[in-house]
Amino acid sequence: MLRPKARCPLASELYPGRSELPDNPQLSPRAFTYLDARIPIRSNEHIAILHHGGSAPAQGAEFLSEGLRRGHRCCCVAPAAMRLDMLARLRERGTDVERHLQDLSLQFPLTARGASELLDYAKKIFTEAEAARLPAVRWLEEGVWARPTEISVPQFFELHSRLNYLVKQYPSAALCRYDIGDLEIPHLFLAIAVHRHLLVEDTLIRDNPFYIPAEKFLAMSPEDRERDLRDVFRDVGFDLGKLLSTLAGYGRLQRPPKGETL
């Protein structure tokens, strides 16, 4: 079953020659950006934001608009209705949406692609950013959009597991937002399993104790994944609220490095 694991090496340890982004003087030297002006996100982090209800869209618009101002390549993967809402929010923030769509600094890939085709698209985003020497890549996802498309839910989370490799290749941050009320329990557990970093109950869990590294997750059969995730749920008495509170409590025990404050 899934158990708290040994610490994984940081991206800076895996890629010692990779410099961090040029920092805004108002930001910590180790921060890529801040969510809500206070939650530090580092370069090369892939984060699942588990939230209730509708406060998150404004957070995503801020994440993208800031990236566009800094010359980052920004990609938003979302259902059609959410794409329209995001465009409206960006315009409200003064973003020249048409210009950024034209020069491809802002992209909304179609979600009705096959799994391998969408993975190729993600690789292309990072490859083109590096070739153009862009400062960074920002990847934002809205919910589990796979259900009405050609991508099954298991394939959707396999894509997210592979995304962990991509975000380590270039200065980047990937935010994947899930409304807890819209997720089936098995899908929530999959979201937790494939993201090393979580934001739960407004608390950042930088080292998720239930994270399954990509090389292990991709080698597991769907049946093995489901069995392990059921064991996790059993350990908290089949109480979703208790699981989320346990994760949030674990995050509060993780002290941020000097200069990174919540």
PDB file of N, CA and C in Angstrom, residues 11-111:
ATOM      1  N   ALA A  11      14.637  19.300  -8.001  1.00  0.00           N
ATOM      2  CA  ALA A  11      15.051  19.537  -9.383  1.00  0.00           C
ATOM      3  C   ALA A  11      16.450  20.138  -9.433  1.00  0.00           C
ATOM      4  N   SER A  12      16.778  21.023  -8.467  1.00  0.00           N
ATOM      5  CA  SER A  12      18.099  21.646  -8.459  1.00  0.00           C
ATOM      6  C   SER A  12      19.196  20.618  -8.230  1.00  0.00           C
ATOM      7  N   GLU A  13      18.851  19.511  -7.541  1.00  0.00           N
ATOM      8  CA  GLU A  13      19.831  18.444  -7.325  1.00  0.00           C
ATOM      9  C   GLU A  13      19.961  17.558  -8.559  1.00  0.00           C
ATOM     10  N   LEU A  14      18.813  17.370  -9.246  1.00  0.00           N
ATOM     11  CA  LEU A  14      18.841  16.553 -10.455  1.00  0.00           C
ATOM     12  C   LEU A  14      19.516  17.289 -11.603  1.00  0.00           C
ATOM     13  N   TYR A  15      19.369  18.622 -11.637  1.00  0.00           N
ATOM     14  CA  TYR A  15      19.896  19.444 -12.716  1.00  0.00           C
ATOM     15  C   TYR A  15      20.742  20.570 -12.110  1.00  0.00           C
ATOM     16  N   PRO A  16      21.926  20.260 -11.550  1.00  0.00           N
ATOM     17  CA  PRO A  16      22.717  21.272 -10.843  1.00  0.00           C
ATOM     18  C   PRO A  16      23.133  22.432 -11.715  1.00  0.00           C
ATOM     19  N   GLY A  17      23.177  22.264 -13.027  1.00  0.00           N
ATOM     20  CA  GLY A  17      23.599  23.364 -13.897  1.00  0.00           C
ATOM     21  C   GLY A  17      22.459  24.276 -14.307  1.00  0.00           C
ATOM     22  N   ARG A  18      21.222  23.951 -13.920  1.00  0.00           N
ATOM     23  CA  ARG A  18      20.062  24.721 -14.350  1.00  0.00           C
ATOM     24  C   ARG A  18      19.859  25.909 -13.424  1.00  0.00           C
ATOM     25  N   SER A  19      19.916  27.101 -13.969  1.00  0.00           N
ATOM     26  CA  SER A  19      19.714  28.283 -13.143  1.00  0.00           C
ATOM     27  C   SER A  19      18.226  28.512 -12.932  1.00  0.00           C
ATOM     28  N   GLU A  20      17.893  29.243 -11.864  1.00  0.00           N
ATOM     29  CA  GLU A  20      16.512  29.591 -11.592  1.00  0.00           C
ATOM     30  C   GLU A  20      16.101  30.767 -12.477  1.00  0.00           C
ATOM     31  N   LEU A  21      14.810  31.059 -12.485  1.00  0.00           N
ATOM     32  CA  LEU A  21      14.298  32.187 -13.241  1.00  0.00           C
ATOM     33  C   LEU A  21      14.883  33.495 -12.741  1.00  0.00           C
ATOM     34  N   PRO A  22      15.038  34.495 -13.609  1.00  0.00           N
ATOM     35  CA  PRO A  22      15.325  35.832 -13.108  1.00  0.00           C
ATOM     36  C   PRO A  22      14.182  36.251 -12.187  1.00  0.00           C
ATOM     37  N   ASP A  23      14.507  36.671 -10.971  1.00  0.00           N
ATOM     38  CA  ASP A  23      13.469  36.888  -9.978  1.00  0.00           C
ATOM     39  C   ASP A  23      12.984  38.321  -9.953  1.00  0.00           C
ATOM     40  N   ASN A  24      11.699  38.483  -9.697  1.00  0.00           N
ATOM     41  CA  ASN A  24      11.155  39.773  -9.342  1.00  0.00           C
ATOM     42  C   ASN A  24      11.748  40.147  -7.983  1.00  0.00           C
ATOM     43  N   PRO A  25      12.238  41.375  -7.792  1.00  0.00           N
ATOM     44  CA  PRO A  25      12.842  41.738  -6.517  1.00  0.00           C
ATOM     45  C   PRO A  25      11.922  41.517  -5.322  1.00  0.00           C
ATOM     46  N   GLN A  26      10.600  41.515  -5.558  1.00  0.00           N
ATOM     47  CA  GLN A  26       9.680  41.323  -4.455  1.00  0.00           C
ATOM     48  C   GLN A  26       9.530  39.856  -4.073  1.00  0.00           C
ATOM     49  N   LEU A  27      10.074  38.966  -4.889  1.00  0.00           N
ATOM     50  CA  LEU A  27       9.910  37.545  -4.636  1.00  0.00           C
ATOM     51  C   LEU A  27      11.123  36.974  -3.919  1.00  0.00           C
ATOM     52  N   SER A  28      10.894  35.873  -3.227  1.00  0.00           N
ATOM     53  CA  SER A  28      11.989  35.131  -2.630  1.00  0.00           C
ATOM     54  C   SER A  28      12.938  34.650  -3.722  1.00  0.00           C
ATOM     55  N   PRO A  29      14.268  34.584  -3.452  1.00  0.00           N
ATOM     56  CA  PRO A  29      15.206  34.087  -4.458  1.00  0.00           C
ATOM     57  C   PRO A  29      14.896  32.669  -4.918  1.00  0.00           C
ATOM     58  N   ARG A  30      14.147  31.896  -4.121  1.00  0.00           N
ATOM     59  CA  ARG A  30      13.885  30.512  -4.482  1.00  0.00           C
ATOM     60  C   ARG A  30      12.497  30.333  -5.086  1.00  0.00           C
ATOM     61  N   ALA A  31      11.718  31.376  -5.201  1.00  0.00           N
ATOM     62  CA  ALA A  31      10.336  31.221  -5.653  1.00  0.00           C
ATOM     63  C   ALA A  31      10.201  31.519  -7.141  1.00  0.00           C
ATOM     64  N   PHE A  32       9.427  30.701  -7.820  1.00  0.00           N
ATOM     65  CA  PHE A  32       9.062  30.929  -9.226  1.00  0.00           C
ATOM     66  C   PHE A  32       7.951  31.976  -9.280  1.00  0.00           C
ATOM     67  N   THR A  33       6.964  31.805  -8.419  1.00  0.00           N
ATOM     68  CA  THR A  33       5.858  32.754  -8.295  1.00  0.00           C
ATOM     69  C   THR A  33       5.211  32.526  -6.944  1.00  0.00           C
ATOM     70  N   TYR A  34       4.212  33.343  -6.640  1.00  0.00           N
ATOM     71  CA  TYR A  34       3.409  33.162  -5.438  1.00  0.00           C
ATOM     72  C   TYR A  34       1.946  33.061  -5.840  1.00  0.00           C
ATOM     73  N   LEU A  35       1.226  32.116  -5.256  1.00  0.00           N
ATOM     74  CA  LEU A  35      -0.218  32.050  -5.410  1.00  0.00           C
ATOM     75  C   LEU A  35      -0.844  32.883  -4.303  1.00  0.00           C
ATOM     76  N   ASP A  36      -1.848  33.671  -4.676  1.00  0.00           N
ATOM     77  CA  ASP A  36      -2.511  34.551  -3.719  1.00  0.00           C
ATOM     78  C   ASP A  36      -1.512  35.448  -2.992  1.00  0.00           C
ATOM     79  N   ALA A  37      -0.405  35.753  -3.663  1.00  0.00           N
ATOM     80  CA  ALA A  37       0.618  36.672  -3.150  1.00  0.00           C
ATOM     81  C   ALA A  37       1.294  36.173  -1.881  1.00  0.00           C
ATOM     82  N   ARG A  38       1.184  34.866  -1.570  1.00  0.00           N
ATOM     83  CA  ARG A  38       1.797  34.409  -0.323  1.00  0.00           C
ATOM     84  C   ARG A  38       2.257  32.956  -0.331  1.00  0.00           C
ATOM     85  N   ILE A  39       1.747  32.143  -1.256  1.00  0.00           N
ATOM     86  CA  ILE A  39       2.122  30.721  -1.263  1.00  0.00           C
ATOM     87  C   ILE A  39       3.222  30.517  -2.296  1.00  0.00           C
ATOM     88  N   PRO A  40       4.452  30.224  -1.872  1.00  0.00           N
ATOM     89  CA  PRO A  40       5.576  30.171  -2.809  1.00  0.00           C
ATOM     90  C   PRO A  40       5.567  28.904  -3.659  1.00  0.00           C
ATOM     91  N   ILE A  41       5.680  29.085  -4.962  1.00  0.00           N
ATOM     92  CA  ILE A  41       5.793  27.983  -5.913  1.00  0.00           C
ATOM     93  C   ILE A  41       7.188  28.037  -6.511  1.00  0.00           C
ATOM     94  N   ARG A  42       7.919  26.958  -6.432  1.00  0.00           N
ATOM     95  CA  ARG A  42       9.272  26.915  -6.975  1.00  0.00           C
ATOM     96  C   ARG A  42       9.254  26.522  -8.451  1.00  0.00           C
ATOM     97  N   SER A  43      10.365  26.802  -9.094  1.00  0.00           N
ATOM     98  CA  SER A  43      10.550  26.327 -10.459  1.00  0.00           C
ATOM     99  C   SER A  43      10.577  24.802 -10.461  1.00  0.00           C
ATOM    100  N   ASN A  44      10.013  24.223 -11.525  1.00  0.00           N
ATOM    101  CA  ASN A  44      10.002  22.772 -11.758  1.00  0.00           C
ATOM    102  C   ASN A  44       9.031  22.023 -10.853  1.00  0.00           C
ATOM    103  N   GLU A  45       8.013  22.708 -10.320  1.00  0.00           N
ATOM    104  CA  GLU A  45       7.031  22.031  -9.479  1.00  0.00           C
ATOM    105  C   GLU A  45       5.721  21.796 -10.237  1.00  0.00           C
ATOM    106  N   HIS A  46       5.142  20.632  -9.976  1.00  0.00           N
ATOM    107  CA  HIS A  46       3.879  20.187 -10.577  1.00  0.00           C
ATOM    108  C   HIS A  46       2.909  19.987  -9.417  1.00  0.00           C
ATOM    109  N   ILE A  47       1.908  20.845  -9.316  1.00  0.00           N
ATOM    110  CA  ILE A  47       1.095  20.942  -8.105  1.00  0.00           C
ATOM    111  C   ILE A  47      -0.371  20.673  -8.410  1.00  0.00           C
ATOM    112  N   ALA A  48      -1.010  19.839  -7.583  1.00  0.00           N
ATOM    113  CA  ALA A  48      -2.454  19.650  -7.636  1.00  0.00           C
ATOM    114  C   ALA A  48      -3.092  20.545  -6.584  1.00  0.00           C
ATOM    115  N   ILE A  49      -4.026  21.390  -7.024  1.00  0.00           N
ATOM    116  CA  ILE A  49      -4.764  22.255  -6.111  1.00  0.00           C
ATOM    117  C   ILE A  49      -6.139  21.637  -5.916  1.00  0.00           C
ATOM    118  N   LEU A  50      -6.411  21.168  -4.691  1.00  0.00           N
ATOM    119  CA  LEU A  50      -7.703  20.566  -4.368  1.00  0.00           C
ATOM    120  C   LEU A  50      -8.534  21.619  -3.664  1.00  0.00           C
ATOM    121  N   HIS A  51      -9.643  22.032  -4.286  1.00  0.00           N
ATOM    122  CA  HIS A  51     -10.415  23.139  -3.748  1.00  0.00           C
ATOM    123  C   HIS A  51     -11.901  22.813  -3.768  1.00  0.00           C
ATOM    124  N   HIS A  52     -12.658  23.587  -3.026  1.00  0.00           N
ATOM    125  CA  HIS A  52     -14.115  23.491  -3.019  1.00  0.00           C
ATOM    126  C   HIS A  52     -14.686  24.718  -3.703  1.00  0.00           C
ATOM    127  N   GLY A  53     -15.471  24.545  -4.748  1.00  0.00           N
ATOM    128  CA  GLY A  53     -16.195  25.664  -5.330  1.00  0.00           C
ATOM    129  C   GLY A  53     -15.362  26.574  -6.194  1.00  0.00           C
ATOM    130  N   GLY A  54     -15.801  27.826  -6.295  1.00  0.00           N
ATOM    131  CA  GLY A  54     -15.373  28.666  -7.400  1.00  0.00           C
ATOM    132  C   GLY A  54     -14.326  29.717  -7.167  1.00  0.00           C
ATOM    133  N   SER A  55     -13.544  29.686  -6.078  1.00  0.00           N
ATOM    134  CA  SER A  55     -12.545  30.735  -5.886  1.00  0.00           C
ATOM    135  C   SER A  55     -11.318  30.532  -6.760  1.00  0.00           C
ATOM    136  N   ALA A  56     -11.102  29.301  -7.224  1.00  0.00           N
ATOM    137  CA  ALA A  56      -9.878  28.992  -7.941  1.00  0.00           C
ATOM    138  C   ALA A  56      -9.713  29.652  -9.306  1.00  0.00           C
ATOM    139  N   PRO A  57     -10.760  29.897 -10.121  1.00  0.00           N
ATOM    140  CA  PRO A  57     -10.530  30.488 -11.441  1.00  0.00           C
ATOM    141  C   PRO A  57      -9.761  31.794 -11.428  1.00  0.00           C
ATOM    142  N   ALA A  58     -10.028  32.671 -10.450  1.00  0.00           N
ATOM    143  CA  ALA A  58      -9.293  33.926 -10.369  1.00  0.00           C
ATOM    144  C   ALA A  58      -7.822  33.660 -10.117  1.00  0.00           C
ATOM    145  N   GLN A  59      -7.528  32.659  -9.334  1.00  0.00           N
ATOM    146  CA  GLN A  59      -6.155  32.272  -9.044  1.00  0.00           C
ATOM    147  C   GLN A  59      -5.442  31.844 -10.326  1.00  0.00           C
ATOM    148  N   GLY A  60      -6.140  31.068 -11.162  1.00  0.00           N
ATOM    149  CA  GLY A  60      -5.542  30.634 -12.415  1.00  0.00           C
ATOM    150  C   GLY A  60      -5.304  31.780 -13.367  1.00  0.00           C
ATOM    151  N   ALA A  61      -6.236  32.736 -13.436  1.00  0.00           N
ATOM    152  CA  ALA A  61      -6.064  33.898 -14.308  1.00  0.00           C
ATOM    153  C   ALA A  61      -4.863  34.720 -13.868  1.00  0.00           C
ATOM    154  N   GLU A  62      -4.675  34.860 -12.578  1.00  0.00           N
ATOM    155  CA  GLU A  62      -3.514  35.596 -12.074  1.00  0.00           C
ATOM    156  C   GLU A  62      -2.213  34.886 -12.462  1.00  0.00           C
ATOM    157  N   PHE A  63      -2.198  33.565 -12.338  1.00  0.00           N
ATOM    158  CA  PHE A  63      -1.029  32.760 -12.687  1.00  0.00           C
ATOM    159  C   PHE A  63      -0.651  32.952 -14.157  1.00  0.00           C
ATOM    160  N   LEU A  64      -1.659  32.914 -15.048  1.00  0.00           N
ATOM    161  CA  LEU A  64      -1.377  33.059 -16.473  1.00  0.00           C
ATOM    162  C   LEU A  64      -1.028  34.497 -16.847  1.00  0.00           C
ATOM    163  N   SER A  65      -1.765  35.455 -16.336  1.00  0.00           N
ATOM    164  CA  SER A  65      -1.507  36.844 -16.722  1.00  0.00           C
ATOM    165  C   SER A  65      -0.122  37.292 -16.276  1.00  0.00           C
ATOM    166  N   GLU A  66       0.298  36.877 -15.096  1.00  0.00           N
ATOM    167  CA  GLU A  66       1.647  37.199 -14.632  1.00  0.00           C
ATOM    168  C   GLU A  66       2.692  36.586 -15.562  1.00  0.00           C
ATOM    169  N   GLY A  67       2.471  35.328 -15.964  1.00  0.00           N
ATOM    170  CA  GLY A  67       3.406  34.682 -16.873  1.00  0.00           C
ATOM    171  C   GLY A  67       3.490  35.386 -18.213  1.00  0.00           C
ATOM    172  N   LEU A  68       2.366  35.802 -18.756  1.00  0.00           N
ATOM    173  CA  LEU A  68       2.361  36.501 -20.041  1.00  0.00           C
ATOM    174  C   LEU A  68       3.103  37.829 -19.940  1.00  0.00           C
ATOM    175  N   ARG A  69       2.950  38.524 -18.828  1.00  0.00           N
ATOM    176  CA  ARG A  69       3.686  39.780 -18.647  1.00  0.00           C
ATOM    177  C   ARG A  69       5.191  39.538 -18.627  1.00  0.00           C
ATOM    178  N   ARG A  70       5.612  38.378 -18.167  1.00  0.00           N
ATOM    179  CA  ARG A  70       7.038  38.077 -18.055  1.00  0.00           C
ATOM    180  C   ARG A  70       7.603  37.368 -19.292  1.00  0.00           C
ATOM    181  N   GLY A  71       6.780  37.192 -20.303  1.00  0.00           N
ATOM    182  CA  GLY A  71       7.273  36.555 -21.519  1.00  0.00           C
ATOM    183  C   GLY A  71       7.321  35.047 -21.450  1.00  0.00           C
ATOM    184  N   HIS A  72       6.558  34.427 -20.552  1.00  0.00           N
ATOM    185  CA  HIS A  72       6.526  32.974 -20.441  1.00  0.00           C
ATOM    186  C   HIS A  72       5.588  32.374 -21.494  1.00  0.00           C
ATOM    187  N   ARG A  73       5.824  31.131 -21.857  1.00  0.00           N
ATOM    188  CA  ARG A  73       4.878  30.380 -22.677  1.00  0.00           C
ATOM    189  C   ARG A  73       3.814  29.819 -21.744  1.00  0.00           C
ATOM    190  N   CYS A  74       2.554  30.142 -21.986  1.00  0.00           N
ATOM    191  CA  CYS A  74       1.464  29.762 -21.096  1.00  0.00           C
ATOM    192  C   CYS A  74       0.479  28.862 -21.824  1.00  0.00           C
ATOM    193  N   CYS A  75       0.132  27.760 -21.187  1.00  0.00           N
ATOM    194  CA  CYS A  75      -0.804  26.804 -21.770  1.00  0.00           C
ATOM    195  C   CYS A  75      -1.910  26.527 -20.759  1.00  0.00           C
ATOM    196  N   CYS A  76      -3.155  26.579 -21.216  1.00  0.00           N
ATOM    197  CA  CYS A  76      -4.294  26.289 -20.356  1.00  0.00           C
ATOM    198  C   CYS A  76      -5.113  25.165 -20.981  1.00  0.00           C
ATOM    199  N   VAL A  77      -5.237  24.063 -20.265  1.00  0.00           N
ATOM    200  CA  VAL A  77      -6.002  22.913 -20.745  1.00  0.00           C
ATOM    201  C   VAL A  77      -7.280  22.845 -19.926  1.00  0.00           C
ATOM    202  N   ALA A  78      -8.419  22.993 -20.586  1.00  0.00           N
ATOM    203  CA  ALA A  78      -9.694  23.074 -19.871  1.00  0.00           C
ATOM    204  C   ALA A  78     -10.842  22.788 -20.821  1.00  0.00           C
ATOM    205  N   PRO A  79     -12.006  22.417 -20.279  1.00  0.00           N
ATOM    206  CA  PRO A  79     -13.201  22.279 -21.121  1.00  0.00           C
ATOM    207  C   PRO A  79     -13.547  23.616 -21.778  1.00  0.00           C
ATOM    208  N   ALA A  80     -14.330  23.558 -22.840  1.00  0.00           N
ATOM    209  CA  ALA A  80     -14.613  24.749 -23.644  1.00  0.00           C
ATOM    210  C   ALA A  80     -15.197  25.889 -22.821  1.00  0.00           C
ATOM    211  N   ALA A  81     -16.165  25.595 -21.943  1.00  0.00           N
ATOM    212  CA  ALA A  81     -16.798  26.658 -21.160  1.00  0.00           C
ATOM    213  C   ALA A  81     -15.783  27.331 -20.247  1.00  0.00           C
ATOM    214  N   MET A  82     -14.882  26.558 -19.676  1.00  0.00           N
ATOM    215  CA  MET A  82     -13.871  27.129 -18.789  1.00  0.00           C
ATOM    216  C   MET A  82     -12.855  27.950 -19.566  1.00  0.00           C
ATOM    217  N   ARG A  83     -12.596  27.569 -20.809  1.00  0.00           N
ATOM    218  CA  ARG A  83     -11.674  28.369 -21.631  1.00  0.00           C
ATOM    219  C   ARG A  83     -12.255  29.762 -21.861  1.00  0.00           C
ATOM    220  N   LEU A  84     -13.535  29.832 -22.187  1.00  0.00           N
ATOM    221  CA  LEU A  84     -14.171  31.135 -22.405  1.00  0.00           C
ATOM    222  C   LEU A  84     -14.137  31.976 -21.136  1.00  0.00           C
ATOM    223  N   ASP A  85     -14.367  31.337 -20.001  1.00  0.00           N
ATOM    224  CA  ASP A  85     -14.322  32.061 -18.735  1.00  0.00           C
ATOM    225  C   ASP A  85     -12.914  32.575 -18.463  1.00  0.00           C
ATOM    226  N   MET A  86     -11.901  31.755 -18.751  1.00  0.00           N
ATOM    227  CA  MET A  86     -10.521  32.177 -18.516  1.00  0.00           C
ATOM    228  C   MET A  86     -10.151  33.354 -19.415  1.00  0.00           C
ATOM    229  N   LEU A  87     -10.559  33.313 -20.674  1.00  0.00           N
ATOM    230  CA  LEU A  87     -10.282  34.437 -21.574  1.00  0.00           C
ATOM    231  C   LEU A  87     -10.918  35.723 -21.055  1.00  0.00           C
ATOM    232  N   ALA A  88     -12.148  35.623 -20.560  1.00  0.00           N
ATOM    233  CA  ALA A  88     -12.817  36.810 -20.013  1.00  0.00           C
ATOM    234  C   ALA A  88     -12.075  37.340 -18.799  1.00  0.00           C
ATOM    235  N   ARG A  89     -11.620  36.445 -17.952  1.00  0.00           N
ATOM    236  CA  ARG A  89     -10.888  36.872 -16.749  1.00  0.00           C
ATOM    237  C   ARG A  89      -9.551  37.519 -17.111  1.00  0.00           C
ATOM    238  N   LEU A  90      -8.885  36.983 -18.109  1.00  0.00           N
ATOM    239  CA  LEU A  90      -7.623  37.574 -18.536  1.00  0.00           C
ATOM    240  C   LEU A  90      -7.846  38.977 -19.100  1.00  0.00           C
ATOM    241  N   ARG A  91      -8.901  39.148 -19.886  1.00  0.00           N
ATOM    242  CA  ARG A  91      -9.202  40.475 -20.434  1.00  0.00           C
ATOM    243  C   ARG A  91      -9.500  41.465 -19.307  1.00  0.00           C
ATOM    244  N   GLU A  92     -10.214  40.990 -18.273  1.00  0.00           N
ATOM    245  CA  GLU A  92     -10.513  41.861 -17.131  1.00  0.00           C
ATOM    246  C   GLU A  92      -9.241  42.334 -16.430  1.00  0.00           C
ATOM    247  N   ARG A  93      -8.190  41.526 -16.518  1.00  0.00           N
ATOM    248  CA  ARG A  93      -6.920  41.894 -15.885  1.00  0.00           C
ATOM    249  C   ARG A  93      -6.040  42.740 -16.803  1.00  0.00           C
ATOM    250  N   GLY A  94      -6.573  43.111 -17.968  1.00  0.00           N
ATOM    251  CA  GLY A  94      -5.825  43.961 -18.889  1.00  0.00           C
ATOM    252  C   GLY A  94      -4.915  43.218 -19.835  1.00  0.00           C
ATOM    253  N   THR A  95      -5.038  41.905 -19.926  1.00  0.00           N
ATOM    254  CA  THR A  95      -4.199  41.107 -20.822  1.00  0.00           C
ATOM    255  C   THR A  95      -4.676  41.253 -22.266  1.00  0.00           C
ATOM    256  N   ASP A  96      -3.738  41.492 -23.175  1.00  0.00           N
ATOM    257  CA  ASP A  96      -4.059  41.562 -24.600  1.00  0.00           C
ATOM    258  C   ASP A  96      -4.172  40.127 -25.131  1.00  0.00           C
ATOM    259  N   VAL A  97      -5.331  39.525 -24.910  1.00  0.00           N
ATOM    260  CA  VAL A  97      -5.533  38.116 -25.224  1.00  0.00           C
ATOM    261  C   VAL A  97      -5.288  37.821 -26.694  1.00  0.00           C
ATOM    262  N   GLU A  98      -5.813  38.662 -27.573  1.00  0.00           N
ATOM    263  CA  GLU A  98      -5.687  38.402 -29.012  1.00  0.00           C
ATOM    264  C   GLU A  98      -4.214  38.359 -29.430  1.00  0.00           C
ATOM    265  N   ARG A  99      -3.418  39.283 -28.923  1.00  0.00           N
ATOM    266  CA  ARG A  99      -1.989  39.302 -29.283  1.00  0.00           C
ATOM    267  C   ARG A  99      -1.294  38.033 -28.802  1.00  0.00           C
ATOM    268  N   HIS A 100      -1.591  37.627 -27.586  1.00  0.00           N
ATOM    269  CA  HIS A 100      -0.922  36.454 -27.038  1.00  0.00           C
ATOM    270  C   HIS A 100      -1.389  35.161 -27.720  1.00  0.00           C
ATOM    271  N   LEU A 101      -2.639  35.108 -28.132  1.00  0.00           N
ATOM    272  CA  LEU A 101      -3.102  33.942 -28.882  1.00  0.00           C
ATOM    273  C   LEU A 101      -2.445  33.897 -30.256  1.00  0.00           C
ATOM    274  N   GLN A 102      -2.258  35.050 -30.863  1.00  0.00           N
ATOM    275  CA  GLN A 102      -1.664  35.110 -32.200  1.00  0.00           C
ATOM    276  C   GLN A 102      -0.197  34.712 -32.179  1.00  0.00           C
ATOM    277  N   ASP A 103       0.547  35.181 -31.182  1.00  0.00           N
ATOM    278  CA  ASP A 103       1.977  34.847 -31.157  1.00  0.00           C
ATOM    279  C   ASP A 103       2.258  33.533 -30.413  1.00  0.00           C
ATOM    280  N   LEU A 104       1.178  32.839 -30.010  1.00  0.00           N
ATOM    281  CA  LEU A 104       1.247  31.515 -29.373  1.00  0.00           C
ATOM    282  C   LEU A 104       1.876  31.536 -27.987  1.00  0.00           C
ATOM    283  N   SER A 105       2.036  32.704 -27.394  1.00  0.00           N
ATOM    284  CA  SER A 105       2.503  32.733 -26.005  1.00  0.00           C
ATOM    285  C   SER A 105       1.407  32.249 -25.064  1.00  0.00           C
ATOM    286  N   LEU A 106       0.144  32.299 -25.520  1.00  0.00           N
ATOM    287  CA  LEU A 106      -0.987  31.731 -24.784  1.00  0.00           C
ATOM    288  C   LEU A 106      -1.656  30.704 -25.679  1.00  0.00           C
ATOM    289  N   GLN A 107      -1.792  29.482 -25.164  1.00  0.00           N
ATOM    290  CA  GLN A 107      -2.371  28.409 -25.967  1.00  0.00           C
ATOM    291  C   GLN A 107      -3.426  27.650 -25.175  1.00  0.00           C
ATOM    292  N   PHE A 108      -4.477  27.268 -25.889  1.00  0.00           N
ATOM    293  CA  PHE A 108      -5.553  26.444 -25.335  1.00  0.00           C
ATOM    294  C   PHE A 108      -5.665  25.205 -26.212  1.00  0.00           C
ATOM    295  N   PRO A 109      -4.927  24.155 -25.920  1.00  0.00           N
ATOM    296  CA  PRO A 109      -4.980  22.973 -26.789  1.00  0.00           C
ATOM    297  C   PRO A 109      -6.350  22.316 -26.732  1.00  0.00           C
ATOM    298  N   LEU A 110      -6.739  21.716 -27.857  1.00  0.00           N
ATOM    299  CA  LEU A 110      -7.983  20.963 -27.884  1.00  0.00           C
ATOM    300  C   LEU A 110      -7.866  19.786 -26.938  1.00  0.00           C
ATOM    301  N   THR A 111      -8.934  19.494 -26.207  1.00  0.00           N
ATOM    302  CA  THR A 111      -8.877  18.388 -25.247  1.00  0.00           C
ATOM    303  C   THR A 111      -9.341  17.061 -25.839  1.00  0.00           C
TER     304      THR A 111
END
